[in-house]
PDB file of C-alpha atoms in Angstrom:
ATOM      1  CA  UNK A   1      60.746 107.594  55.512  1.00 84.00           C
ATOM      2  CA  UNK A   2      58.664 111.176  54.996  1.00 97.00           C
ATOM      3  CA  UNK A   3      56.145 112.729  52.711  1.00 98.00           C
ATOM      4  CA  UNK A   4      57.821 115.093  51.111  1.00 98.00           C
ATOM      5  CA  UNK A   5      55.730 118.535  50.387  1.00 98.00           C
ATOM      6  CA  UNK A   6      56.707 121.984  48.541  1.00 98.00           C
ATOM      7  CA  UNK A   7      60.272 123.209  49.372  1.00 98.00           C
ATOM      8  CA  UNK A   8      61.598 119.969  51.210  1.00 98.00           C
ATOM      9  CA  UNK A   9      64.336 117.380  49.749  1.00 98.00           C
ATOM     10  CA  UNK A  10      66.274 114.809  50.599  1.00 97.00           C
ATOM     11  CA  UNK A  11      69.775 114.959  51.457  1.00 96.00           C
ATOM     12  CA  UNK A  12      71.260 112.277  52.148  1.00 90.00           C
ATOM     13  CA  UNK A  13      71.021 109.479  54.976  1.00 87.00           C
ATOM     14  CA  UNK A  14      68.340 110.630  57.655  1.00 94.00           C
ATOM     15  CA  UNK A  15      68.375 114.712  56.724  1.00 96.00           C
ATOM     16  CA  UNK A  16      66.133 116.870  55.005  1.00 98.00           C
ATOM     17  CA  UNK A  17      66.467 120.488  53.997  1.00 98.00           C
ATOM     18  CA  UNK A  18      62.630 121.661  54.401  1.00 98.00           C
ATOM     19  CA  UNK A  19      63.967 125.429  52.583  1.00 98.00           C
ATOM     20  CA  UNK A  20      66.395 126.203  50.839  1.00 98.00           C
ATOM     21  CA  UNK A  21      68.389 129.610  51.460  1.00 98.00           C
ATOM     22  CA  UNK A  22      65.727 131.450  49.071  1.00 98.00           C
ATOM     23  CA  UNK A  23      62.978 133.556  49.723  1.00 97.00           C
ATOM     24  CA  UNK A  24      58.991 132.771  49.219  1.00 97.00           C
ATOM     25  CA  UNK A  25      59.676 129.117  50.133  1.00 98.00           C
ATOM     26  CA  UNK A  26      57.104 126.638  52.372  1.00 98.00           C
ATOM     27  CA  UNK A  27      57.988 122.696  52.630  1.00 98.00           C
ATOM     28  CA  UNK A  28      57.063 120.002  54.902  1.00 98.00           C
ATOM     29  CA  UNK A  29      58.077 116.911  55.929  1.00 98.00           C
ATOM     30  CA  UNK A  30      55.496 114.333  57.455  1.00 98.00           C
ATOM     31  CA  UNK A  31      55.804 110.568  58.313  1.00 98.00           C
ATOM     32  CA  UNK A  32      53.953 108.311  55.716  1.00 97.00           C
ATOM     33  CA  UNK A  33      52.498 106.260  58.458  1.00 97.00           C
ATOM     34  CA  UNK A  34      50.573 107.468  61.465  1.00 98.00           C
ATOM     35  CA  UNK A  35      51.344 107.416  65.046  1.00 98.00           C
ATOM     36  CA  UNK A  36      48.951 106.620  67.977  1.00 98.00           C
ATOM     37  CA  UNK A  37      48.399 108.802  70.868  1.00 98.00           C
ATOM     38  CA  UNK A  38      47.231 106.570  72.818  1.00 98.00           C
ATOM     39  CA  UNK A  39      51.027 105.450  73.184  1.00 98.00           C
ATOM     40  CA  UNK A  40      54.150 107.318  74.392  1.00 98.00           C
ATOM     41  CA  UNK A  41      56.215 108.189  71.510  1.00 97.00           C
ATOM     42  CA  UNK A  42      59.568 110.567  71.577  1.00 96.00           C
ATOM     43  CA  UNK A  43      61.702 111.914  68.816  1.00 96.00           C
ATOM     44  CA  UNK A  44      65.470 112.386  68.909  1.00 94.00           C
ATOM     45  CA  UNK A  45      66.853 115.237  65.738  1.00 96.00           C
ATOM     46  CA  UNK A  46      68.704 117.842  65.333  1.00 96.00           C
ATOM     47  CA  UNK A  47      67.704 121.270  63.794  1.00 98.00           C
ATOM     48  CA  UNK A  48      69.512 123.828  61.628  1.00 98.00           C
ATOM     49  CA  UNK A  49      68.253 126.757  61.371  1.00 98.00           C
ATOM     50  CA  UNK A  50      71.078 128.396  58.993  1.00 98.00           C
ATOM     51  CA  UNK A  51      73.911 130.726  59.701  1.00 98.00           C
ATOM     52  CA  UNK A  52      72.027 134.585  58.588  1.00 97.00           C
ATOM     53  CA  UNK A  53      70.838 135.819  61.688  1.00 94.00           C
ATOM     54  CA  UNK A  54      69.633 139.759  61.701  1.00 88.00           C
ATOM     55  CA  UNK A  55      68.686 138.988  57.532  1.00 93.00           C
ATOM     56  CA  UNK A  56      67.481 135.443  58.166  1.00 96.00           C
ATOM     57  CA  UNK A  57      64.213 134.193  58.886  1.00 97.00           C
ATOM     58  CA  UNK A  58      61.934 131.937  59.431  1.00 97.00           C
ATOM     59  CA  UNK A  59      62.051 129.099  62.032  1.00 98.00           C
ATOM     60  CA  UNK A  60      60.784 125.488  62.334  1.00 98.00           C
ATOM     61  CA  UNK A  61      57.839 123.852  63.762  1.00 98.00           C
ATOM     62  CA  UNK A  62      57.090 120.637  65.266  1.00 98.00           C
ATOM     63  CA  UNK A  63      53.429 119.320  63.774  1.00 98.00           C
ATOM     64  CA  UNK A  64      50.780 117.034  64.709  1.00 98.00           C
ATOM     65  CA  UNK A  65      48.406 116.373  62.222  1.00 98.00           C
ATOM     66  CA  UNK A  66      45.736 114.154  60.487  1.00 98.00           C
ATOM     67  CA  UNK A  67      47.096 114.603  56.922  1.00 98.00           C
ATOM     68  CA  UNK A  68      51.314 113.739  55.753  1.00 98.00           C
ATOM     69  CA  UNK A  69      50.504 116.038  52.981  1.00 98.00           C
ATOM     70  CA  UNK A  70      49.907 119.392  54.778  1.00 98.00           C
ATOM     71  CA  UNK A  71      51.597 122.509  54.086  1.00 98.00           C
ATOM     72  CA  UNK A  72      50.626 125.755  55.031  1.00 98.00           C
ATOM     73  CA  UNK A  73      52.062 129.411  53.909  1.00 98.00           C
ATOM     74  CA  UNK A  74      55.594 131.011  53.937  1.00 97.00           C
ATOM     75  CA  UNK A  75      57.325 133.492  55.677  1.00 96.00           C
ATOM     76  CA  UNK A  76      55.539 133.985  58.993  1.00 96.00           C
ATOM     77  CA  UNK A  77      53.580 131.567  58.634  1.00 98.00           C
ATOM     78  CA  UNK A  78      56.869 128.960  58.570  1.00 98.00           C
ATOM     79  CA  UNK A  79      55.131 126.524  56.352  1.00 98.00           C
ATOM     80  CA  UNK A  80      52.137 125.444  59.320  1.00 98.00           C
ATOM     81  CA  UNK A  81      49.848 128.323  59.014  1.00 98.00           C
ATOM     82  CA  UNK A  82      46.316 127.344  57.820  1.00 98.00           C
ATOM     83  CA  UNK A  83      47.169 123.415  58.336  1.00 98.00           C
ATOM     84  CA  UNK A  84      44.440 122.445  60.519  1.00 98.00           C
ATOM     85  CA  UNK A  85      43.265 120.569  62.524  1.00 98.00           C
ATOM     86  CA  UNK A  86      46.557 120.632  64.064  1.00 98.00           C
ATOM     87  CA  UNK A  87      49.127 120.714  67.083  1.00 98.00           C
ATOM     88  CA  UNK A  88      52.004 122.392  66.680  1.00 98.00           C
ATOM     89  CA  UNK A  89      55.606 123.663  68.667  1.00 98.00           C
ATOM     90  CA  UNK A  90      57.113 126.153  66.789  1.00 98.00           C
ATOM     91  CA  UNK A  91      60.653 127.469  67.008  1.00 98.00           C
ATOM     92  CA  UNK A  92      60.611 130.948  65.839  1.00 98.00           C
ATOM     93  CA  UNK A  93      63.077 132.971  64.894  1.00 97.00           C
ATOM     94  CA  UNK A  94      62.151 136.285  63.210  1.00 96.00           C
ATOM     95  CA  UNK A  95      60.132 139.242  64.852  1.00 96.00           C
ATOM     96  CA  UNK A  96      56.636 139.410  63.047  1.00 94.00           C
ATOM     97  CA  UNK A  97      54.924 142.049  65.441  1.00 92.00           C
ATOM     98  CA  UNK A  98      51.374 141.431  64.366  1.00 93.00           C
ATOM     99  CA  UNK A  99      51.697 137.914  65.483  1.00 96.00           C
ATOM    100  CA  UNK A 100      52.596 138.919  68.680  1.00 95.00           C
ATOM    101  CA  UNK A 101      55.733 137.956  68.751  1.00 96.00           C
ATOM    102  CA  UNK A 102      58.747 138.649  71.189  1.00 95.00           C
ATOM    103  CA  UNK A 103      61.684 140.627  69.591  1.00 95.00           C
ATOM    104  CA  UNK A 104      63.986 137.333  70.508  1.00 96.00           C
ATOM    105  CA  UNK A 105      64.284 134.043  69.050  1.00 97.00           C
ATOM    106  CA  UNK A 106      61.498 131.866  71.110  1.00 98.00           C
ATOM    107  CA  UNK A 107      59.272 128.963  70.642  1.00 98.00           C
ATOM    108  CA  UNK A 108      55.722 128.745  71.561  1.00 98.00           C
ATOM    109  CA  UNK A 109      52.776 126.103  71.573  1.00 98.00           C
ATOM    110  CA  UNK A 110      49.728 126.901  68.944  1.00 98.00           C
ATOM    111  CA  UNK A 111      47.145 125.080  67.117  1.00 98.00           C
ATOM    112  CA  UNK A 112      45.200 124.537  64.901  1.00 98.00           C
ATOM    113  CA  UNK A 113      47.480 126.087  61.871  1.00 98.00           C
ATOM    114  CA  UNK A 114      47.529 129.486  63.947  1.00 98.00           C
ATOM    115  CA  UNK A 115      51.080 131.583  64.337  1.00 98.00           C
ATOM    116  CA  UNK A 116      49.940 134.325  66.586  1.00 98.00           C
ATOM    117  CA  UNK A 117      50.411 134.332  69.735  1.00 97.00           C
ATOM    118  CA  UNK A 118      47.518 136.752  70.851  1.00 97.00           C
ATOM    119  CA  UNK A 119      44.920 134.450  69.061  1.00 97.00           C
ATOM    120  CA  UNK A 120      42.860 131.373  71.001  1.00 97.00           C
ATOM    121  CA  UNK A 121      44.730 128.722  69.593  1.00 98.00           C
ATOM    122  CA  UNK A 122      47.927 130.101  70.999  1.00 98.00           C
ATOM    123  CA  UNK A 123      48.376 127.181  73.737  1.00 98.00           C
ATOM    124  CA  UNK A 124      51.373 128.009  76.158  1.00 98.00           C
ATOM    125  CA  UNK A 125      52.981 131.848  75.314  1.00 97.00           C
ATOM    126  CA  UNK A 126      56.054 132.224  73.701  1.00 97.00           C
ATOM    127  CA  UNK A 127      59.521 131.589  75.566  1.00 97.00           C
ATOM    128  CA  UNK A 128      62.558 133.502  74.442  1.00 98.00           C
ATOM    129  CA  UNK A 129      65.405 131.178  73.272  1.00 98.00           C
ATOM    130  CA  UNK A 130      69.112 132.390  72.635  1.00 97.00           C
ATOM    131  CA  UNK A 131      70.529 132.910  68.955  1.00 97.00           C
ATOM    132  CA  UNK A 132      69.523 129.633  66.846  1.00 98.00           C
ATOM    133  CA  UNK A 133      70.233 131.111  63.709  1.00 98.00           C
ATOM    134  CA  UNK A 134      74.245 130.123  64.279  1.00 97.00           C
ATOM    135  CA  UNK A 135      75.515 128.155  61.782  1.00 97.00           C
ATOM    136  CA  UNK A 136      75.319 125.044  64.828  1.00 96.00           C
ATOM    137  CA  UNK A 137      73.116 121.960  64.972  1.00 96.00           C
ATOM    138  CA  UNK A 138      70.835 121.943  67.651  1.00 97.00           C
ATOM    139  CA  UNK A 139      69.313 119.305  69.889  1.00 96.00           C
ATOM    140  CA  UNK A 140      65.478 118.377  69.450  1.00 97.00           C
ATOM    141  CA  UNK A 141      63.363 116.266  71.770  1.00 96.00           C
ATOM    142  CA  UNK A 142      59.749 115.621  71.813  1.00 98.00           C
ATOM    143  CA  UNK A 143      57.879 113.309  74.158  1.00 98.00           C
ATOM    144  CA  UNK A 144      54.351 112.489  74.770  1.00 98.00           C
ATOM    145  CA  UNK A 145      53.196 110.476  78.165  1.00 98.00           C
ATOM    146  CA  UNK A 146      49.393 110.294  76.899  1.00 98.00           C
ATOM    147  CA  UNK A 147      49.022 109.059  80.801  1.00 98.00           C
ATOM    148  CA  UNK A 148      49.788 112.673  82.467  1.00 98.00           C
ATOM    149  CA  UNK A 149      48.538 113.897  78.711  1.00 98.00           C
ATOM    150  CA  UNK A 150      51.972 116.087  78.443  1.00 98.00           C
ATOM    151  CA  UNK A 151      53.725 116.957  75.799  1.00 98.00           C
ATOM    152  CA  UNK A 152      57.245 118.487  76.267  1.00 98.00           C
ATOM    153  CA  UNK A 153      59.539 119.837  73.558  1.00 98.00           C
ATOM    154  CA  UNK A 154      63.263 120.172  74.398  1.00 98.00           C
ATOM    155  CA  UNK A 155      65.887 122.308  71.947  1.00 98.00           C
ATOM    156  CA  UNK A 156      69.360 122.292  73.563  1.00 97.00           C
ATOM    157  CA  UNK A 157      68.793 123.655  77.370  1.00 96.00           C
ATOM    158  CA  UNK A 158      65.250 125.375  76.796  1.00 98.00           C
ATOM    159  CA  UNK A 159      61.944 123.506  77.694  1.00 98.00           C
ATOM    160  CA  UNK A 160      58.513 123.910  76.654  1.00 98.00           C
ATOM    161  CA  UNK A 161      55.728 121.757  77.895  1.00 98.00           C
ATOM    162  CA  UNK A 162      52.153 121.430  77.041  1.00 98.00           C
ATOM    163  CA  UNK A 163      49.470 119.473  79.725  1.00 98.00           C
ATOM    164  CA  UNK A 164      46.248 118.771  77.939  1.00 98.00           C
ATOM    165  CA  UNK A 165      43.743 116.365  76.060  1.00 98.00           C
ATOM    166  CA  UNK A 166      45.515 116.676  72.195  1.00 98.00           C
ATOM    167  CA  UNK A 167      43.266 113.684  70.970  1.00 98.00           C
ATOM    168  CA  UNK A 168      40.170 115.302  72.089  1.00 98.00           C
ATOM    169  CA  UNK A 169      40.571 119.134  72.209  1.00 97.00           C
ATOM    170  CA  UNK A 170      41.972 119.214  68.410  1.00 98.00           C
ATOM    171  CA  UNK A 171      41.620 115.853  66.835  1.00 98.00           C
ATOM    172  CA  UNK A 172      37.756 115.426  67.879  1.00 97.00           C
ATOM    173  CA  UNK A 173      38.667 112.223  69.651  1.00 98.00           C
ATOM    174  CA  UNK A 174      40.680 110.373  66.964  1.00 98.00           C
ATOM    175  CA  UNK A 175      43.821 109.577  68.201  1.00 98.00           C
ATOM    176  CA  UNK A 176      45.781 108.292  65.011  1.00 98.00           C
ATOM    177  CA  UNK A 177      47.740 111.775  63.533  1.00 98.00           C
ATOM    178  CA  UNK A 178      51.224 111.936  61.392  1.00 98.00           C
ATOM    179  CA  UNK A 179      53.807 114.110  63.022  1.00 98.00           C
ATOM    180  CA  UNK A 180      55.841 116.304  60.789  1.00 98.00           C
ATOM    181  CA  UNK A 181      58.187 119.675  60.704  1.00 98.00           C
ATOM    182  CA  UNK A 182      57.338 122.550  58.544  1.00 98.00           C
ATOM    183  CA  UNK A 183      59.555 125.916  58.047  1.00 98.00           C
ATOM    184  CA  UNK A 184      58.936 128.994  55.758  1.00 98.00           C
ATOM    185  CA  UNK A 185      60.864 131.855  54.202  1.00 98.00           C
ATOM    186  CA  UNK A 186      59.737 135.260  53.034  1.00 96.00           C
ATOM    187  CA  UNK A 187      61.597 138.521  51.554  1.00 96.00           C
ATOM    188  CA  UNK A 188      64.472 137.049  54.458  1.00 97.00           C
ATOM    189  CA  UNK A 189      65.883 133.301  54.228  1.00 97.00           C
ATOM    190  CA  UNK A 190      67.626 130.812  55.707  1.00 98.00           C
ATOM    191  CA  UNK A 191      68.317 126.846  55.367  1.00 98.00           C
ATOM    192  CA  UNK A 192      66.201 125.138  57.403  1.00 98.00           C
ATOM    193  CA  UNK A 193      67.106 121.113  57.817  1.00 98.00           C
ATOM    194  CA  UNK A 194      66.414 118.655  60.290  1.00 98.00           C
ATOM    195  CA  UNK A 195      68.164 115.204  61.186  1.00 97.00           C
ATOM    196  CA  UNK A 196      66.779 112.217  62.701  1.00 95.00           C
ATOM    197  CA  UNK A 197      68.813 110.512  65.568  1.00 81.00           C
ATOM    198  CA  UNK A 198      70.835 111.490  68.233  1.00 67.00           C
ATOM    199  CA  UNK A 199      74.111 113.848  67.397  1.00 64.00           C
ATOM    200  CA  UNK A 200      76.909 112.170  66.749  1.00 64.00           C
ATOM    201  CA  UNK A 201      79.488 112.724  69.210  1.00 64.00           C
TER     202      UNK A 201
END
């Protein structure tokens, strides 16, 4: 069960539509209880990210962070900019140049409710990803191992991984965060929704 903020419904069984297909929208989704990260955890979903690709926009983002009722700005900012303190993957998928992003689809590790790339709190650069904007599901995976401290973020065949002290370098040593997805839409739109569980085959 999630916290529900701005654009995000339910829809039915273990989905949620964080935008609609509208423009100006900004919705999160965070779990009511807290996890530990102290302990492994990993997260099986799949992500839509809608079906307009050259007119769509914005993307999703994975988020770690000590309040389940965050929610940052639109468009660009894909519903995590300004939440902070924060730890975020995000899966981009509209060119905003002065955030320093590539011209592709890619994802990128940042923090600390940043979305450019060129700023301190961008944590591992930006990776280009093919077309997600497709009209197709897509298969998420997040793990932690707080024993190596790594944190690695898998949509269908492209990897990113992050190797560093979360609890201490953005949570000032408390361990105890929600996790939550965020997305955003601006003059361009698309329907952004996320299900929990593996695909059905």
């Amino acid at each position: 069960t999630f916290v529900l903020n701005g654009s995000a419904s339910s829809v039915g069984g273990d989905c949620y539509q964080i935008t609609p297909d509208a423009g100006g929208q900004a919705g999160s989704i965070f779990s009511q209880n807290p996890i530990d990260l102290t302990q492994p955890f990993s997260i099986d979903a799949t992500m839509f990210f809608g079906c307009k690709d050259g007119n769509g926009a914005d993307g999703i983002v994975f988020i770690l962070a000590t309040s389940n009722t965050a929610l940052g700005t639109g468009g660009g900012g894909l519903g995590y900019q300004g939440i902070t303190p924060s730890f975020a993957v995000e899966y981009d998928d509209y060119f905003n140049g002065n955030f320093g992003d590539p011209t592709s689809d890619h994802v990128g590790v940042l923090s600390m409710g940043s979305v450019d790339h060129t700023s301190p709190q961008s944590l591992v650069p930006p990776i280009d990803l093919p077309n997600i904007e497709d009209c197709m599901d897509h298969c998420f995976l997040v793990t932690w191992d707080p024993v190596t401290q790594t944190l690695t973020s898998t949509l269908d065949d492209s990897t990113i991984t992050y190797t560093g002290n979360i609890v201490a370098n953005f949570f000032s040593g408390n361990p105890m965060v929600f996790y939550g997805f965020s997305s955003g839409t601006g003059s361009l739109s698309n329907i952004h929704r996320i299900c929990f569980g593996p695909p059905e085959l």
